[in-house]
Amino acid sequence: MAIAAVFLAQLWLSAPALMVATDQLAEVSAATPESLLEAGLGGEIRRLYGAGMTEIRRYNLREALVQVRKARALAYRELLHGPLRGPQPRRHFVRIAYVEGQLQQLQLIDDQLKLRADRGGEQAAAIQLRALLLHNVFLAIRGFTGQLDVAFAERVLSAYREAQLQRSRFNREVQLGMAAMLAERGELVEARSEFAKLSAIELQGDGIDLAVIYYHLSVGETRLALVRLMEAARRDTWHHGAREGSSLRASMYRMSDFDRLRAHPRFVEMVTIPEEQVLP
């Protein structure tokens, strides 16, 4: 869910960038830290995934899905048959499949909202969920390119402004997402002001753990993020979710929200190692 002072402080922005001209956009890629799931992504898989990212930035979601699905299929084949070995094929497949899922949900919601059918709470939930999905996609773009997409960041903020006018079961997540997105843009005072609108009671429970951890990371509060991570790891939902692969630990492993934490020894110990041991 999420970009300038905090984002500029990230290590990968110190790497030299390569500019590749396209017909409408200037694609930017930087050296990818080894801890990120995209590290080592190359060949046809990278080309297809990169093409999908280009279409996402143009907000051409249908074509983006076509390219990302092709990349996911090749990543799965590489996971099963190589030639790339070690943890990277698993990481590539998990991240690409996650992004595909976010895009698919976002496309479905966009199609639903275009119908302009006033369904009360259902419509409000769709508007709020759309902002959260846009934020996830924004973070995926950042993870792949290593750069802030200013136009997409503004798209996310605009969606959050609309979402804050609605009321649904996603109210807390939207408030936290808005705060984190402001932090990603370097607006830390405003981010903390948005966060302060949530009460201590609203910030409790396993259903909000991931959003709170991500908010702390977005404003540079790594220690508080780790404290909440330790709290989340004591919950039953840390190992078990309603669906296979939906546990808190599995979600943290695949989501772009936690890329800032991936190199931390505690994250490696608690999330990366156990998740990569159970992946097929």
Short mmCIF file of C-alpha atoms in Angstrom, two decimals:
data_model
loop_
_atom_site.label_atom_id
_atom_site.label_comp_id
_atom_site.label_asym_id
_atom_site.label_seq_id
_atom_site.Cartn_x
_atom_site.Cartn_y
_atom_site.Cartn_z
CA MET A 1 0.00 0.00 0.00
CA ALA A 2 2.29 3.19 -0.91
CA ILE A 3 6.95 7.59 -1.72
CA ALA A 4 10.02 10.95 -1.25
CA ALA A 5 12.27 11.49 1.77
CA VAL A 6 11.78 7.98 3.11
CA PHE A 7 11.90 6.45 -0.35
CA LEU A 8 15.03 8.35 -1.35
CA ALA A 9 16.70 6.97 1.76
CA GLN A 10 16.45 3.42 0.43
CA LEU A 11 19.74 1.84 -0.50
CA TRP A 12 18.82 0.78 -4.01
CA LEU A 13 18.32 4.39 -5.11
CA SER A 14 22.04 4.92 -4.71
CA ALA A 15 22.67 2.45 -7.52
CA PRO A 16 23.26 3.80 -11.02
CA ALA A 17 20.13 3.77 -13.17
CA LEU A 18 19.84 2.65 -16.76
CA MET A 19 17.48 4.60 -18.98
CA VAL A 20 15.87 2.72 -21.87
CA ALA A 21 13.75 4.73 -24.26
CA THR A 22 10.26 3.56 -25.23
CA ASP A 23 7.56 5.11 -27.40
CA GLN A 24 5.81 6.81 -24.47
CA LEU A 25 7.74 6.19 -21.28
CA ALA A 26 11.36 6.19 -20.21
CA GLU A 27 11.82 2.84 -18.50
CA VAL A 28 14.15 3.05 -15.53
CA SER A 29 15.88 0.14 -13.89
CA ALA A 30 18.46 0.14 -11.13
CA ALA A 31 20.62 -2.53 -9.58
CA THR A 32 18.30 -4.75 -7.55
CA PRO A 33 19.37 -5.60 -3.98
CA GLU A 34 19.93 -9.31 -3.49
CA SER A 35 17.29 -9.42 -0.75
CA LEU A 36 14.42 -8.45 -3.05
CA LEU A 37 12.32 -11.13 -4.72
CA GLU A 38 13.02 -9.61 -8.15
CA ALA A 39 16.80 -10.01 -7.76
CA GLY A 40 18.29 -12.11 -10.56
CA LEU A 41 15.22 -11.86 -12.76
CA GLY A 42 16.44 -12.04 -16.33
CA GLY A 43 15.92 -13.24 -19.87
CA GLU A 44 12.45 -13.63 -21.35
CA ILE A 45 10.79 -13.63 -17.94
CA ARG A 46 12.23 -10.21 -17.14
CA ARG A 47 11.33 -8.90 -20.59
CA LEU A 48 7.70 -9.97 -20.25
CA TYR A 49 7.42 -8.77 -16.65
CA GLY A 50 9.02 -5.47 -17.63
CA ALA A 51 6.57 -5.10 -20.51
CA GLY A 52 3.76 -5.68 -18.03
CA MET A 53 5.15 -2.99 -15.75
CA THR A 54 5.27 -0.56 -18.66
CA GLU A 55 1.60 -1.20 -19.41
CA ILE A 56 0.69 -0.82 -15.74
CA ARG A 57 2.34 2.60 -15.66
CA ARG A 58 0.25 3.53 -18.70
CA TYR A 59 -2.73 2.09 -16.82
CA ASN A 60 -3.41 -0.39 -19.58
CA LEU A 61 -4.33 -3.17 -17.16
CA ARG A 62 -5.62 -5.73 -19.67
CA GLU A 63 -2.41 -5.73 -21.69
CA ALA A 64 -0.39 -5.66 -18.47
CA LEU A 65 -2.17 -8.83 -17.34
CA VAL A 66 -1.37 -10.54 -20.63
CA GLN A 67 2.35 -9.86 -20.23
CA VAL A 68 2.52 -10.66 -16.50
CA ARG A 69 0.65 -13.95 -17.02
CA LYS A 70 3.16 -14.98 -19.65
CA ALA A 71 5.98 -14.08 -17.29
CA ARG A 72 4.36 -16.08 -14.49
CA ALA A 73 3.98 -19.15 -16.73
CA LEU A 74 7.65 -19.03 -17.69
CA ALA A 75 8.67 -18.43 -14.08
CA TYR A 76 6.72 -21.52 -13.03
CA ARG A 77 8.40 -23.59 -15.73
CA GLU A 78 11.79 -22.37 -14.55
CA LEU A 79 10.85 -23.19 -10.97
CA LEU A 80 10.12 -26.78 -11.99
CA HIS A 81 12.81 -27.40 -14.58
CA GLY A 82 15.55 -24.75 -14.28
CA PRO A 83 18.11 -23.92 -15.51
CA LEU A 84 18.24 -21.30 -12.74
CA ARG A 85 18.71 -22.96 -9.34
CA GLY A 86 18.64 -21.93 -5.70
CA PRO A 87 15.99 -19.71 -4.09
CA GLN A 88 15.63 -17.23 -6.95
CA PRO A 89 13.19 -19.19 -9.16
CA ARG A 90 10.84 -19.55 -6.19
CA ARG A 91 11.11 -15.87 -5.37
CA HIS A 92 10.46 -14.81 -8.94
CA PHE A 93 7.39 -17.01 -9.28
CA VAL A 94 5.90 -15.91 -5.95
CA ARG A 95 6.34 -12.20 -6.70
CA ILE A 96 5.05 -12.38 -10.28
CA ALA A 97 2.04 -14.48 -9.25
CA TYR A 98 1.28 -11.98 -6.47
CA VAL A 99 1.37 -9.03 -8.87
CA GLU A 100 -0.81 -10.93 -11.34
CA GLY A 101 -3.40 -11.45 -8.60
CA GLN A 102 -3.40 -7.77 -7.66
CA LEU A 103 -3.84 -6.72 -11.28
CA GLN A 104 -6.65 -9.18 -11.83
CA GLN A 105 -8.56 -7.91 -8.79
CA LEU A 106 -7.95 -4.30 -9.78
CA GLN A 107 -9.26 -4.91 -13.30
CA LEU A 108 -12.40 -6.60 -11.95
CA ILE A 109 -13.11 -3.71 -9.60
CA ASP A 110 -12.51 -1.11 -12.32
CA ASP A 111 -14.99 -2.96 -14.53
CA GLN A 112 -17.52 -3.10 -11.69
CA LEU A 113 -17.21 0.60 -10.90
CA LYS A 114 -17.64 1.54 -14.56
CA LEU A 115 -21.15 0.11 -14.36
CA ARG A 116 -21.94 2.92 -11.89
CA ALA A 117 -24.39 0.69 -10.06
CA ASP A 118 -25.14 2.19 -6.65
CA ARG A 119 -25.05 -0.78 -4.30
CA GLY A 120 -24.48 1.06 -1.04
CA GLY A 121 -21.87 -0.61 1.13
CA GLU A 122 -20.73 -2.92 -1.65
CA GLN A 123 -19.89 0.06 -3.87
CA ALA A 124 -18.10 1.80 -1.00
CA ALA A 125 -16.04 -1.34 -0.31
CA ALA A 126 -15.08 -1.58 -3.98
CA ILE A 127 -13.87 2.04 -4.04
CA GLN A 128 -11.81 1.50 -0.90
CA LEU A 129 -10.38 -1.82 -2.06
CA ARG A 130 -9.40 -0.21 -5.37
CA ALA A 131 -7.20 2.31 -3.52
CA LEU A 132 -5.50 -0.48 -1.57
CA LEU A 133 -4.87 -2.51 -4.73
CA LEU A 134 -3.47 0.52 -6.55
CA HIS A 135 -1.10 1.02 -3.64
CA ASN A 136 0.08 -2.60 -3.88
CA VAL A 137 0.67 -2.23 -7.61
CA PHE A 138 2.55 1.02 -7.03
CA LEU A 139 4.88 -0.82 -4.64
CA ALA A 140 5.40 -3.58 -7.22
CA ILE A 141 6.47 -0.95 -9.77
CA ARG A 142 8.90 0.50 -7.26
CA GLY A 143 10.31 -2.91 -6.41
CA PHE A 144 10.98 -3.73 -10.06
CA THR A 145 12.28 -0.34 -11.24
CA GLY A 146 13.88 0.85 -8.01
CA GLN A 147 12.35 4.24 -8.68
CA LEU A 148 9.42 6.41 -7.65
CA ASP A 149 6.72 6.64 -10.34
CA VAL A 150 5.43 10.14 -9.58
CA ALA A 151 2.35 9.91 -11.81
CA PHE A 152 1.28 6.55 -10.38
CA ALA A 153 1.85 7.81 -6.84
CA GLU A 154 -0.56 10.65 -7.53
CA ARG A 155 -3.06 8.16 -8.94
CA VAL A 156 -2.90 6.22 -5.68
CA LEU A 157 -3.33 9.33 -3.53
CA SER A 158 -6.31 10.42 -5.60
CA ALA A 159 -7.88 6.99 -5.09
CA TYR A 160 -7.29 7.25 -1.34
CA ARG A 161 -8.93 10.68 -1.19
CA GLU A 162 -12.03 9.22 -2.81
CA ALA A 163 -11.87 6.13 -0.60
CA GLN A 164 -11.75 8.19 2.60
CA LEU A 165 -15.18 9.58 1.76
CA GLN A 166 -16.62 6.05 1.86
CA ARG A 167 -17.47 3.76 4.77
CA SER A 168 -16.91 0.02 4.66
CA ARG A 169 -15.00 -2.77 6.36
CA PHE A 170 -11.77 -1.37 4.89
CA ASN A 171 -11.88 1.96 6.76
CA ARG A 172 -8.84 1.23 8.96
CA GLU A 173 -6.77 -0.12 6.09
CA VAL A 174 -7.58 2.93 3.97
CA GLN A 175 -6.57 5.31 6.78
CA LEU A 176 -3.28 3.47 7.30
CA GLY A 177 -2.70 3.24 3.55
CA MET A 178 -3.20 6.98 3.12
CA ALA A 179 -0.74 7.66 5.93
CA ALA A 180 1.85 5.33 4.44
CA MET A 181 1.42 6.75 0.96
CA LEU A 182 2.05 10.26 2.23
CA ALA A 183 5.18 8.97 3.94
CA GLU A 184 6.35 7.37 0.70
CA ARG A 185 6.18 10.83 -0.88
CA GLY A 186 8.19 12.31 1.96
CA GLU A 187 5.26 14.07 3.62
CA LEU A 188 6.08 12.70 7.06
CA VAL A 189 4.24 15.29 9.15
CA GLU A 190 1.05 14.70 7.17
CA ALA A 191 1.59 10.93 7.34
CA ARG A 192 1.83 10.94 11.11
CA SER A 193 -1.20 13.20 11.32
CA GLU A 194 -3.25 10.68 9.33
CA PHE A 195 -1.96 7.81 11.46
CA ALA A 196 -2.91 9.66 14.64
CA LYS A 197 -6.56 9.63 13.56
CA LEU A 198 -6.70 5.92 14.42
CA SER A 199 -7.22 4.97 18.04
CA ALA A 200 -5.11 2.42 19.89
CA ILE A 201 -8.06 0.03 19.84
CA GLU A 202 -8.41 0.36 16.06
CA LEU A 203 -4.74 -0.56 15.65
CA GLN A 204 -5.11 -3.86 17.49
CA GLY A 205 -5.83 -7.34 16.12
CA ASP A 206 -4.31 -9.67 13.57
CA GLY A 207 -6.43 -8.24 10.77
CA ILE A 208 -4.46 -5.00 10.84
CA ASP A 209 -0.95 -6.31 11.65
CA LEU A 210 0.49 -6.10 8.15
CA ALA A 211 -0.81 -2.60 7.48
CA VAL A 212 0.62 -1.32 10.77
CA ILE A 213 4.02 -2.93 10.14
CA TYR A 214 4.14 -1.41 6.67
CA TYR A 215 3.18 2.05 7.98
CA HIS A 216 6.06 1.96 10.50
CA LEU A 217 8.46 0.99 7.71
CA SER A 218 7.19 3.79 5.46
CA VAL A 219 7.99 6.45 8.08
CA GLY A 220 11.34 4.90 8.93
CA GLU A 221 10.32 3.33 12.26
CA THR A 222 12.04 -0.01 11.77
CA ARG A 223 12.17 -0.82 15.49
CA LEU A 224 8.41 -0.37 15.88
CA ALA A 225 7.85 -2.44 12.74
CA LEU A 226 9.88 -5.27 14.26
CA VAL A 227 8.00 -5.02 17.58
CA ARG A 228 4.70 -5.46 15.73
CA LEU A 229 6.21 -8.26 13.65
CA MET A 230 7.08 -10.15 16.84
CA GLU A 231 3.55 -9.60 18.09
CA ALA A 232 2.07 -10.88 14.83
CA ALA A 233 4.28 -13.98 14.95
CA ARG A 234 2.56 -15.04 18.20
CA ARG A 235 -0.86 -15.20 16.58
CA ASP A 236 -2.47 -18.37 15.22
CA THR A 237 -2.81 -16.65 11.84
CA TRP A 238 0.99 -16.34 11.55
CA HIS A 239 1.20 -19.94 10.34
CA HIS A 240 -2.39 -20.61 9.25
CA GLY A 241 -4.76 -18.59 7.06
CA ALA A 242 -8.30 -19.10 5.85
CA ARG A 243 -6.84 -20.27 2.53
CA GLU A 244 -3.60 -21.97 1.63
CA GLY A 245 -0.87 -19.37 1.38
CA SER A 246 -2.92 -16.71 3.19
CA SER A 247 -1.14 -16.83 6.55
CA LEU A 248 0.47 -13.63 7.84
CA ARG A 249 3.93 -15.07 7.24
CA ALA A 250 3.17 -16.12 3.66
CA SER A 251 1.63 -12.71 2.95
CA MET A 252 4.68 -10.89 4.28
CA TYR A 253 6.93 -13.05 2.13
CA ARG A 254 5.25 -12.22 -1.17
CA MET A 255 4.10 -8.61 -0.64
CA SER A 256 6.12 -5.62 -1.83
CA ASP A 257 5.16 -3.72 1.34
CA PHE A 258 7.98 -5.36 3.28
CA ASP A 259 10.84 -5.00 0.79
CA ARG A 260 12.55 -2.50 3.11
CA LEU A 261 12.78 -5.22 5.75
CA ARG A 262 13.90 -8.17 3.62
CA ALA A 263 17.62 -7.81 4.39
CA HIS A 264 17.04 -7.58 8.14
CA PRO A 265 18.25 -10.72 9.95
CA ARG A 266 15.01 -10.99 11.93
CA PHE A 267 12.90 -10.95 8.76
CA VAL A 268 15.17 -13.51 7.13
CA GLU A 269 14.92 -15.76 10.17
CA MET A 270 11.17 -15.42 10.74
CA VAL A 271 9.82 -15.10 7.19
CA THR A 272 12.26 -15.82 4.37
CA ILE A 273 13.87 -19.05 5.57
CA PRO A 274 10.68 -20.83 6.74
CA GLU A 275 8.69 -19.77 3.67
CA GLU A 276 11.36 -20.96 1.27
CA GLN A 277 11.58 -24.27 3.08
CA VAL A 278 7.88 -24.99 2.53
CA LEU A 279 7.57 -23.73 -1.04
CA PRO A 280 7.29 -26.51 -3.66
#
